[in-house]
Coordinates of C-alpha atoms and ligand atoms in Angstrom, one line a residue:
X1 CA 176.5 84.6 53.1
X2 CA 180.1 85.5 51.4
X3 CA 182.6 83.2 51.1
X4 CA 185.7 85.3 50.8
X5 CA 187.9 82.6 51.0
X6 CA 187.7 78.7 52.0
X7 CA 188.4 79.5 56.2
X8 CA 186.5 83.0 55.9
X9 CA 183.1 83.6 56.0
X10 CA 181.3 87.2 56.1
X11 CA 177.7 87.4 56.4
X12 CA 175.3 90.3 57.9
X13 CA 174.2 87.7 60.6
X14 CA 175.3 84.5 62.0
X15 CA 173.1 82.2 64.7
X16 CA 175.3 80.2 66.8
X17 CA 173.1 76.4 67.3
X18 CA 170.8 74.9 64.1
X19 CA 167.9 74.0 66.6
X20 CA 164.7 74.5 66.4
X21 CA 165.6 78.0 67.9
X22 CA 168.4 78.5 65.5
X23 CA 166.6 77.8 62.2
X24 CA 163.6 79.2 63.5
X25 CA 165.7 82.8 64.0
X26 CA 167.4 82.2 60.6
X27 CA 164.5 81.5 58.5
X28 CA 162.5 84.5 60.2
X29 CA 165.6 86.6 59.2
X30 CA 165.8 85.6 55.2
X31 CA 161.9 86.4 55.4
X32 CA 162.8 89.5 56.8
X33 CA 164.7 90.1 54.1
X34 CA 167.6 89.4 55.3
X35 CA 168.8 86.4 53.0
X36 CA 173.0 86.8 54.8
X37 CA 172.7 84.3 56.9
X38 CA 174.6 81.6 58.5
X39 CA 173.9 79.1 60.8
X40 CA 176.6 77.5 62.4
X41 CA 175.7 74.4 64.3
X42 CA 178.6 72.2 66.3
X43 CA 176.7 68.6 65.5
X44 CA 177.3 66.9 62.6
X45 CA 173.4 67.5 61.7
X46 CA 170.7 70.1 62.9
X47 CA 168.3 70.1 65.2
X48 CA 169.3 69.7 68.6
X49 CA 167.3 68.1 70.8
X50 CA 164.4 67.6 68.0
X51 CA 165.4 64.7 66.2
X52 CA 164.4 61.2 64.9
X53 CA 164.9 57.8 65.4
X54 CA 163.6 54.5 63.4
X55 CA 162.2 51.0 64.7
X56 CA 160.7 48.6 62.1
X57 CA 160.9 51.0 59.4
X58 CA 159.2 53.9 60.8
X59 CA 160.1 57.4 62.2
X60 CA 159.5 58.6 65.5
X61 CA 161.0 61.5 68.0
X62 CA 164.1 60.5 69.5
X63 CA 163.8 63.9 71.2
X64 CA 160.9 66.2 71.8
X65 CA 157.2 65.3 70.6
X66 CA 154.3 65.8 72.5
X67 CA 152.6 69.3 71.4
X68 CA 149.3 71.3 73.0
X69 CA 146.8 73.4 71.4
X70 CA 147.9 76.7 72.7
X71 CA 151.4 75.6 71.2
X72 CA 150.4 78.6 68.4
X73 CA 154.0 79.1 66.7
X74 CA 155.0 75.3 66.8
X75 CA 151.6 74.5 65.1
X76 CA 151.9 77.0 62.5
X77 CA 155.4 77.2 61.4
X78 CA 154.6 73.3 60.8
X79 CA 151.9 74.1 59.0
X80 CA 154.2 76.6 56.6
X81 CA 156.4 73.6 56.2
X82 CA 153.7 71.7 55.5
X83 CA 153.2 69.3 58.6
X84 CA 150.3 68.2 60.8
X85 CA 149.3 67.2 64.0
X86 CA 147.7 64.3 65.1
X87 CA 146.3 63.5 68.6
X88 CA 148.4 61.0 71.1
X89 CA 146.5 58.0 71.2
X90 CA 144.1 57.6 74.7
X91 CA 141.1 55.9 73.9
X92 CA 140.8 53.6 77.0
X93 CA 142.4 53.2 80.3
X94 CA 145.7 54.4 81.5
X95 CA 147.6 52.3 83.6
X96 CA 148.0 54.3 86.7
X97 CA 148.7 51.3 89.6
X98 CA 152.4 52.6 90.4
X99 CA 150.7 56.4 91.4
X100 CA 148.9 55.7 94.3
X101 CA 149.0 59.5 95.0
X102 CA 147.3 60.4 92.2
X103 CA 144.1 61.1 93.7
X104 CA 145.0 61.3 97.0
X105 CA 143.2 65.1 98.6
X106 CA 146.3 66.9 99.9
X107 CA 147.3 67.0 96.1
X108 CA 144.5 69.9 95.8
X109 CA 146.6 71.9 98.3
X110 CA 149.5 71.8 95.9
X111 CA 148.2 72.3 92.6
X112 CA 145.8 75.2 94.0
X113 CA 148.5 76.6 95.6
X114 CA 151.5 76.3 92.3
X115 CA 148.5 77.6 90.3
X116 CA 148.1 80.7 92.5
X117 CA 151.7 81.3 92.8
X118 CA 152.1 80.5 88.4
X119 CA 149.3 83.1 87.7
X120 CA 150.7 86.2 90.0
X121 CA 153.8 85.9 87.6
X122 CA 154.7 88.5 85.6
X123 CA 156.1 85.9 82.9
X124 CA 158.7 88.8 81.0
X125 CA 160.4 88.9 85.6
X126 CA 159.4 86.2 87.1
X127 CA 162.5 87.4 89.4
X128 CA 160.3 90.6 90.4
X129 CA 157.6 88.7 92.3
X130 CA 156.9 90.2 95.6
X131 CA 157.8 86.7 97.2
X132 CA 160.8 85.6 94.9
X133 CA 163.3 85.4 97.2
X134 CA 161.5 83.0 99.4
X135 CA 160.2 80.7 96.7
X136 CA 163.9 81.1 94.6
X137 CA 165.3 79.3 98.2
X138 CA 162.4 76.9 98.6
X139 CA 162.3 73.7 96.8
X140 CA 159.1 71.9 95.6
X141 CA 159.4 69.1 98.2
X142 CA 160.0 71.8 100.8
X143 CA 157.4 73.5 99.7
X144 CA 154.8 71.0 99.6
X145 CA 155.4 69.9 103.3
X146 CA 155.0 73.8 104.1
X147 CA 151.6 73.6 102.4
X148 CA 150.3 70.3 104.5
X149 CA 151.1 67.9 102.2
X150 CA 152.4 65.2 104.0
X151 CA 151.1 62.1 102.6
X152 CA 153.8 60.0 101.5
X153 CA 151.9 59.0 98.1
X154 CA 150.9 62.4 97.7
X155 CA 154.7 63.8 97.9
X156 CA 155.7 60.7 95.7
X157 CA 152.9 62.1 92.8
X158 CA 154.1 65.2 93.2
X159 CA 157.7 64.4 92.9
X160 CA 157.0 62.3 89.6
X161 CA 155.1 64.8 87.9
X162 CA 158.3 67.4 88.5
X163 CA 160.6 64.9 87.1
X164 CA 158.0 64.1 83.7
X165 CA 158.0 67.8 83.4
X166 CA 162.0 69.3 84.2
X167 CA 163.7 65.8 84.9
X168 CA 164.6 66.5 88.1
X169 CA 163.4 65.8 91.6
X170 CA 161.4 67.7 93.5
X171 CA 164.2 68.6 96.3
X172 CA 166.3 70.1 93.7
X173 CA 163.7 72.6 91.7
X174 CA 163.7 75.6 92.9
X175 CA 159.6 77.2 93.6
X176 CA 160.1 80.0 91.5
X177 CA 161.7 77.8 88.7
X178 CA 158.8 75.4 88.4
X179 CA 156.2 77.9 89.2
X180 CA 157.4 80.0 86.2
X181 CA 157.3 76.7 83.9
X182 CA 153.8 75.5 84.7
X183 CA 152.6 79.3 84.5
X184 CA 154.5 79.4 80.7
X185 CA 152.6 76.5 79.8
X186 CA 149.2 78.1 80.8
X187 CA 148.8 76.5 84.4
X188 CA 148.8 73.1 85.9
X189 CA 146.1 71.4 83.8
X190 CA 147.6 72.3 80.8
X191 CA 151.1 71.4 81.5
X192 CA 149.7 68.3 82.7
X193 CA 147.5 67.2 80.2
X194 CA 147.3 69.7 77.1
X195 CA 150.8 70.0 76.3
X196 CA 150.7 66.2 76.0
X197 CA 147.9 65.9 73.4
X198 CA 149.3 65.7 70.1
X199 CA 152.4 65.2 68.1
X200 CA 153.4 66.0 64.6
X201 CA 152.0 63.1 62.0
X202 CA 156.0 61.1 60.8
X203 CA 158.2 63.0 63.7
X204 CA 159.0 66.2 64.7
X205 CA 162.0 66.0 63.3
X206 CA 160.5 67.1 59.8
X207 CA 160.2 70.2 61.0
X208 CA 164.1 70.4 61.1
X209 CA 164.9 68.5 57.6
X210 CA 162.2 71.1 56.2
X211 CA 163.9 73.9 57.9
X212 CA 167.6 73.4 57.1
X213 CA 165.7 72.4 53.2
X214 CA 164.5 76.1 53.4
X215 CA 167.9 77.4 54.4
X216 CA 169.8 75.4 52.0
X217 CA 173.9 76.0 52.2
X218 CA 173.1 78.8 55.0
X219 CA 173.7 75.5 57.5
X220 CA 177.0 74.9 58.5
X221 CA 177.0 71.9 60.4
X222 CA 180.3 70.5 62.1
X223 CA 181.2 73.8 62.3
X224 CA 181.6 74.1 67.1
X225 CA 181.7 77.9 68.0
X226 CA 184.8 78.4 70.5
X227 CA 185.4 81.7 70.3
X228 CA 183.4 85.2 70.0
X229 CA 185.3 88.2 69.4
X230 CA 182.9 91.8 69.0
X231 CA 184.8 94.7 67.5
X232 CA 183.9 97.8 66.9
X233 CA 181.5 97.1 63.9
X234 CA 181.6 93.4 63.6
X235 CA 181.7 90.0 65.7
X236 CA 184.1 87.6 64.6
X237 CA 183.3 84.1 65.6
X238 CA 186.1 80.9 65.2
X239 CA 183.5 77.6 64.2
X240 CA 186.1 74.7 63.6
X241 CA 188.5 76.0 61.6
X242 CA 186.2 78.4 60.0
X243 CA 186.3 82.2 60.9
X244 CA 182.8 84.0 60.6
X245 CA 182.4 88.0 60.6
X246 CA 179.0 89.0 60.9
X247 CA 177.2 92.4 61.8
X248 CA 175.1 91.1 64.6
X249 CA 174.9 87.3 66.4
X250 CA 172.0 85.3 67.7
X251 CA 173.1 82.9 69.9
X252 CA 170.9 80.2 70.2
X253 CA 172.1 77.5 72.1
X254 CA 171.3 76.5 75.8
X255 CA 172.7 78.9 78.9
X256 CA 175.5 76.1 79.7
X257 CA 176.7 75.8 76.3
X258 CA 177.9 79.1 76.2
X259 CA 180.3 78.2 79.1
X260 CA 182.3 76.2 76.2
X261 CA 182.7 79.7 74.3
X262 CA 185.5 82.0 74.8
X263 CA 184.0 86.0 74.9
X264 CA 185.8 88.6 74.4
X265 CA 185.0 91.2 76.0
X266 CA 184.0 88.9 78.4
X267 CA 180.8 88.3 79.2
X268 CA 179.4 90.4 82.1
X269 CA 179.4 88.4 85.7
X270 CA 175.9 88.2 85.9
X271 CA 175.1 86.4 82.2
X272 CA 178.5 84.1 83.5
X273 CA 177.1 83.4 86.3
X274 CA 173.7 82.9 84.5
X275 CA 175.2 80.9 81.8
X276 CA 177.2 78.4 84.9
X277 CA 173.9 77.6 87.1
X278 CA 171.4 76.3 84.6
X279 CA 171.2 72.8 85.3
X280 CA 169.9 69.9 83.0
X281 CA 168.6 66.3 83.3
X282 CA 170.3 64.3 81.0
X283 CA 167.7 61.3 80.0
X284 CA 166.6 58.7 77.4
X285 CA 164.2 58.3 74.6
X286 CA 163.1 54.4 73.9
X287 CA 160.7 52.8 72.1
X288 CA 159.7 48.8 72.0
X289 CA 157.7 48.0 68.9
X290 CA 154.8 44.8 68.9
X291 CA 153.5 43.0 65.9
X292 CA 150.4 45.3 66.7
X293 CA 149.3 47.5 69.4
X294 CA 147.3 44.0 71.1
X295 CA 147.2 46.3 74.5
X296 CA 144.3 48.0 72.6
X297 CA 142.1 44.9 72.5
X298 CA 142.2 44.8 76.4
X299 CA 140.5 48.6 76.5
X300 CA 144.0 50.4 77.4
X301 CA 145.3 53.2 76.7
X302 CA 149.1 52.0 76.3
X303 CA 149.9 55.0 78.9
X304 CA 151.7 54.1 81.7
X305 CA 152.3 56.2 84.7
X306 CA 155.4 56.1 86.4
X307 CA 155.8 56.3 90.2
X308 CA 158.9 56.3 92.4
X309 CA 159.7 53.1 92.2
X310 CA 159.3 52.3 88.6
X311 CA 162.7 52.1 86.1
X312 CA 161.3 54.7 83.8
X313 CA 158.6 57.8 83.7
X314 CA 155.4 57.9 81.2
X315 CA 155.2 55.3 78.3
X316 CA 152.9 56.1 75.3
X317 CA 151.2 54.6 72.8
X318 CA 152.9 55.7 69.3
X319 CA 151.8 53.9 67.4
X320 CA 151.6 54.8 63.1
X321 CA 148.9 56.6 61.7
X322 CA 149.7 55.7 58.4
X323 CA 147.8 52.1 57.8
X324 CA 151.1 50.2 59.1
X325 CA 150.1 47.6 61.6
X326 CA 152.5 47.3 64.5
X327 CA 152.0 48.7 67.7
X328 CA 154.9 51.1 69.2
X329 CA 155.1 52.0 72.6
X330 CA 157.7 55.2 73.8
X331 CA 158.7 56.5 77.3
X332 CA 161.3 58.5 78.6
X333 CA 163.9 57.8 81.4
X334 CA 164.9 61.3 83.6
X335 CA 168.8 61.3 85.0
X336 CA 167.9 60.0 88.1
X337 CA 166.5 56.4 86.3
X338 CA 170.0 56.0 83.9
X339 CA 171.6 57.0 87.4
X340 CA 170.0 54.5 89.5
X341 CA 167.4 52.6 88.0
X342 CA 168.9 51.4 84.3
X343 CA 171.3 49.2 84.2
X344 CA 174.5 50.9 81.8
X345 CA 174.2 48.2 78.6
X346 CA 171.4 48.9 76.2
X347 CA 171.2 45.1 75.8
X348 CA 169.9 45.2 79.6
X349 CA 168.2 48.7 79.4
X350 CA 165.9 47.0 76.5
X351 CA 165.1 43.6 78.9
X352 CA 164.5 45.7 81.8
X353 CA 162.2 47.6 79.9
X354 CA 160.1 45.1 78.3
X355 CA 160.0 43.5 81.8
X356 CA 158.2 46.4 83.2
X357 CA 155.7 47.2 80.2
X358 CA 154.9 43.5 80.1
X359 CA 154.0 43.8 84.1
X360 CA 152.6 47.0 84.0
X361 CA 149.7 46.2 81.4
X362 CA 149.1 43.1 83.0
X363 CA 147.8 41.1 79.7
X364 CA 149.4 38.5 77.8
X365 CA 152.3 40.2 76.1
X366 CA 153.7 39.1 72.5
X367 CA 157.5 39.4 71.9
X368 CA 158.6 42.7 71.0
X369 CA 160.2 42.8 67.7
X370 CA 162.6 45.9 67.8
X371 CA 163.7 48.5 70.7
X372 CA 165.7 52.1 69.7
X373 CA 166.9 54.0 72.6
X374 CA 168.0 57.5 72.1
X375 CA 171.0 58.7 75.2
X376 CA 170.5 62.7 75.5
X377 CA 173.4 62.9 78.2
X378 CA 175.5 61.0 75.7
X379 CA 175.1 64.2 72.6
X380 CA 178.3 66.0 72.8
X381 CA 176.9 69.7 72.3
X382 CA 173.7 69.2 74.1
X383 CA 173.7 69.0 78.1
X384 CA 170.0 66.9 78.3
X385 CA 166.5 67.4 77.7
X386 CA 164.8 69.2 80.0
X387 CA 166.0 72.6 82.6
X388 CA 165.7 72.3 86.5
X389 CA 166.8 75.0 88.1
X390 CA 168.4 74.8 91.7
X391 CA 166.8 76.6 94.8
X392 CA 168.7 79.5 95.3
X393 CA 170.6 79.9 92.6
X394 CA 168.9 82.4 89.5
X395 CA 167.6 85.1 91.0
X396 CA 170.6 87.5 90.4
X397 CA 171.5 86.6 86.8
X398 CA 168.5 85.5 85.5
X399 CA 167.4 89.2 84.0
X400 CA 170.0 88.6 81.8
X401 CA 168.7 85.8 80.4
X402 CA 167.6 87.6 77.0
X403 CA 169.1 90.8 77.6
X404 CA 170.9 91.5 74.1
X405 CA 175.1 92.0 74.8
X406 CA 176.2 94.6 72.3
X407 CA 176.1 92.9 68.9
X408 CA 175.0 89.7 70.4
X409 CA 171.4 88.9 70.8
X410 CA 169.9 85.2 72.5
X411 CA 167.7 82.8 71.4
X412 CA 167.2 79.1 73.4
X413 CA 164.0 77.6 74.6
X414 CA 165.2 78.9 78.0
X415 CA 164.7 82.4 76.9
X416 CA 161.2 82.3 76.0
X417 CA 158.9 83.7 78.7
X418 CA 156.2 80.7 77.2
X419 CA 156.7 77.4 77.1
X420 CA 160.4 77.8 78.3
X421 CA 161.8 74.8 77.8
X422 CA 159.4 73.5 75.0
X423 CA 159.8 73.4 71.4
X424 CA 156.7 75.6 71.4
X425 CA 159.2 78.1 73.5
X426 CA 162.9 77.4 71.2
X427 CA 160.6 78.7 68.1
X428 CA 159.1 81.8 69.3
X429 CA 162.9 82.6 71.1
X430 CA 164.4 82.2 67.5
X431 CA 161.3 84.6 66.4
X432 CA 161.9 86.8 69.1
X433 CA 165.4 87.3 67.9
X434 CA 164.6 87.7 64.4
X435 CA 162.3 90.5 64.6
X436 CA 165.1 91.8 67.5
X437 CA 168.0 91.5 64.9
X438 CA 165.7 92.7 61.5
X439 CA 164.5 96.2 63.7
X440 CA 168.2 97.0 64.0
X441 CA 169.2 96.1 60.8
X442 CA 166.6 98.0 59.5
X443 CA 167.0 101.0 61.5
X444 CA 170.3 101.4 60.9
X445 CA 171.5 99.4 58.1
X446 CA 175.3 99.6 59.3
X447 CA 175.1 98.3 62.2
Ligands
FAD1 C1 164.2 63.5 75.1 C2 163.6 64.9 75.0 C3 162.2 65.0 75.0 C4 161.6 66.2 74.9 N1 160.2 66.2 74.8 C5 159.6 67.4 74.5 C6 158.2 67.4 74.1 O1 157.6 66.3 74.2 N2 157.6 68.6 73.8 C7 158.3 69.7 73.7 O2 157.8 70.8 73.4 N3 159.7 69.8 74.0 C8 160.3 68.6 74.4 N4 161.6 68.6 74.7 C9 162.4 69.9 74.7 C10 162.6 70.5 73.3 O3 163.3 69.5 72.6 C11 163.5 71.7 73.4 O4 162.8 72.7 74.2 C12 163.8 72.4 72.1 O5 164.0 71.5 71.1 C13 165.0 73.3 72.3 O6 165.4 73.9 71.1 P1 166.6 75.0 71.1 O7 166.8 75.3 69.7 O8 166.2 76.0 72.0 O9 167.8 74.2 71.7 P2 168.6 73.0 71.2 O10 167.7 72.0 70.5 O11 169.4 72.5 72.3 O12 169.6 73.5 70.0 C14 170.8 74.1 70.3 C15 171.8 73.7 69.2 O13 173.0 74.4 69.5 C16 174.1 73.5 69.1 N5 175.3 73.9 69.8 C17 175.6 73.8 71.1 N6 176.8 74.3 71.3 C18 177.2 74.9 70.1 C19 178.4 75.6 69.7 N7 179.4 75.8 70.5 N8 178.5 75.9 68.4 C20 177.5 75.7 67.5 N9 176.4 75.0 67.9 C21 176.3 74.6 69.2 C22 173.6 72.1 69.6 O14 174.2 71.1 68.9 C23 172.1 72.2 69.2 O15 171.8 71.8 67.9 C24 162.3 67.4 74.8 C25 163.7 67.3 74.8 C26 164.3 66.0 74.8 C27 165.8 66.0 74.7

């Protein structure tokens, strides 16, 4: 990166978002060979929606976490950094009284049916499938009834498990949308239960200190991208009141974001329209931490299911690895809980909430002794955690979704064709876009 002058910055290639994506895409690049980079991220720190937190003196996720075997590039760009993984903690029972679905038969009709409909994907156009208009317009609920589920339980189940995985419910998920994130997760039983098996030993968010460690002044943080101007042989971007020329640009930040940029030329209808429809779920991160994790005495797993009725989705048992004794439990809260179910003060979110683990194990409960809650829909450049798309809305624009704009190329989570909308997905998108960015670099070393 050359810094001509305080407000001008030239560099062969600038990545618009320091997520995982982000510095993923830029540290593929400077391996590449390509050491002219800049990453320009709007938050006054990288990272995104990988981040940490602290309760009584120790680290955990305020944002993603949970990891699965098949999560290949996650697990070993961690390892290059120099992190591990340790399992999720389920040695005895999980606490499953608020599912009553969960077992309930018509279930089989459903997840046979989303597994059929994952694995006849072609993952690089989902939007191809023979069938994709009519499951783009149907939504999961709809869909279920169509299939003969009809068991209230069975529909509540269902409807949970679509809000754990995309945060939204199942009458506003499109078919194809949620059918194309279980089959990029390797099928139902994965995303149910693999992708939830592990977690990086002290936080995720290590990965990100270690990144932006690796890429050293090449972070610009505080640094918002408004504006994105490509010339004839250059892009020039305005970040804050910094201006950035650079050959080629990776943009790496969620579809929506981009909506807050100003193109010029614009943007073609489709990627606008693209960029306008993808939908989020804003939600929260808490933990309570116990003098120790007592729940293990009584044989349980700490895991708590959620159901319809229940303030928040799935609490875990997070507790340290490294020799420290106190117990810690985490869960997450979708949109629809901070809409209806939380009440809007943290002082009352954190009573509610040790109300409802206290009930839900059933067991004498000692006094907490701390609560951290981390508020996605509150993060000014991020729009929420997880992507739910509408019924009926993609099936236009979304072969745009990583098709490369003249100089600019995109990166995201949501571009990956697996394990969209994972961390598993943001790092091989930033990959992706690396080795799409170093090929023409290479190949023609003026553009
Ligand atoms: C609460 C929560 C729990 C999650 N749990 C899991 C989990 O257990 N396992 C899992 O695999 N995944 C999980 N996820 C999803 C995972 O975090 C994401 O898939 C992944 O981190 C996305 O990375 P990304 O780089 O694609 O996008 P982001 O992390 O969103 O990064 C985009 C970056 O762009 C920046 N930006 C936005 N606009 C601009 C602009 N105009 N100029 C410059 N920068 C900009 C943003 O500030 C952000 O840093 C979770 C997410 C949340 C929030």
């Amino acid at each position: 990166m050359n810094e001509n002058d305080s407000d001008h910055i030239q560099a062969r290639v600038a990545v618009v978002g320091g997520g995982l994506a982000g510095c993923t895409a830029a540290l593929r690049l400077v391996e590449q060979g390509f050491s002219d980079v800049v990453v320009l991220e709007a938050a006054d720190s990288p990272g995104g929606r990988v981040g940490t937190m602290s309760i009584v003196g120790q680290n955990l996720d305020s944002g993603a976490q949970f990891i699965g075997p098949e999560q290949t590039e996650l697990l070993a760009i961690a390892a290059q950094l120099g992190l591990s993984e340790v399992p999720m903690y389920t040695d005895g029972q999980d606490i499953v009284r608020h599912v009553p679905g969960s077992n309930h038969p018509e279930l089989e009709y459903f997840v046979t049916a989303i597994d059929e409909v994952a694995a006849s994907l072609d993952l690089a156009a989902p939007w191809a499938h023979p069938d994709a208009v009519h499951l783009e317009t149907s939504s999961v609920d709809a869909w279920a009834h169509t299939l003969g589920v009809t068991d209230r339980d069975a529909l509540a189940y269902i409807a949970s498990i679509v809000e754990s995985f995309v945060g939204a419910q199942s009458g506003d998920v499109s078919v194809l949308w949620f059918a194309t994130f279980v089959a990029g997760a390797g099928g139902w039983e994965q995303a149910t239960k693999e992708t939830l098996s592990s977690r990086i030993d002290g936080g995720a968010g290590q990965i990100i200190d270690r990144l932006a460690e690796r890429l050293g002044d090449r972070v610009l943080v505080n640094s918002p991208v408004t504006a994105v101007v490509q010339g004839e042989s250059s892009v020039t971007l305005t970040a804050g009141g910094v201006r950035v020329t650079a050959d080629r640009v990776v943009l790496a930040c969620s579809p929506n974001e981009l909506c807050r940029m100003t193109f010029t030329p614009q943007l073609p209808a489709q990627r606008n329209e693209l960029n306008s429809n993808w939908s989020f779920g804003g939600g929260v991160k808490f933990a309570v931490a116990y003098e120790r994790p007592f729940w293990r005495d009584s044989e349980l797993s700490g895991t708590i299911m959620p159901g319809p009725t229940t303030p928040v989705s799935r609490i875990w048992d997070n507790s340290p690895t490294d020799g420290s004794p106190v117990g810690i439990l985490v869960g997450l809260a979708s949109r629809r809980h901070v809409q209806s179910m939380l009440p809007p003060t943290e002082e009352a979110r954190r009573t509610l909430i040790e109300e409802y683990i206290a009930t839900s194990l059933g067991i004498d409960v000692p006094p907490p002794i701390g609560y951290v809650e981390s508020i996605w829909a509150d993060k000014q450049w991020i729009s929420g955690c997880t992507t739910a798309n509408r019924p009926g809305t993609m099936l236009t624009c979304w072969p745009t979704i990583r098709e490369p704009i003249g100089r600019l190329h995109f990166a995201g989570t949501e571009t990956s064709e697996h394990f969209t909308g994972y961390m598993e997905g943001a790092v091989r998108s930033g990959s992706r876009a690396a080795r799409e960015v170093g090929a023409l670099l290479r190949h023609n070393p003026t553009v």
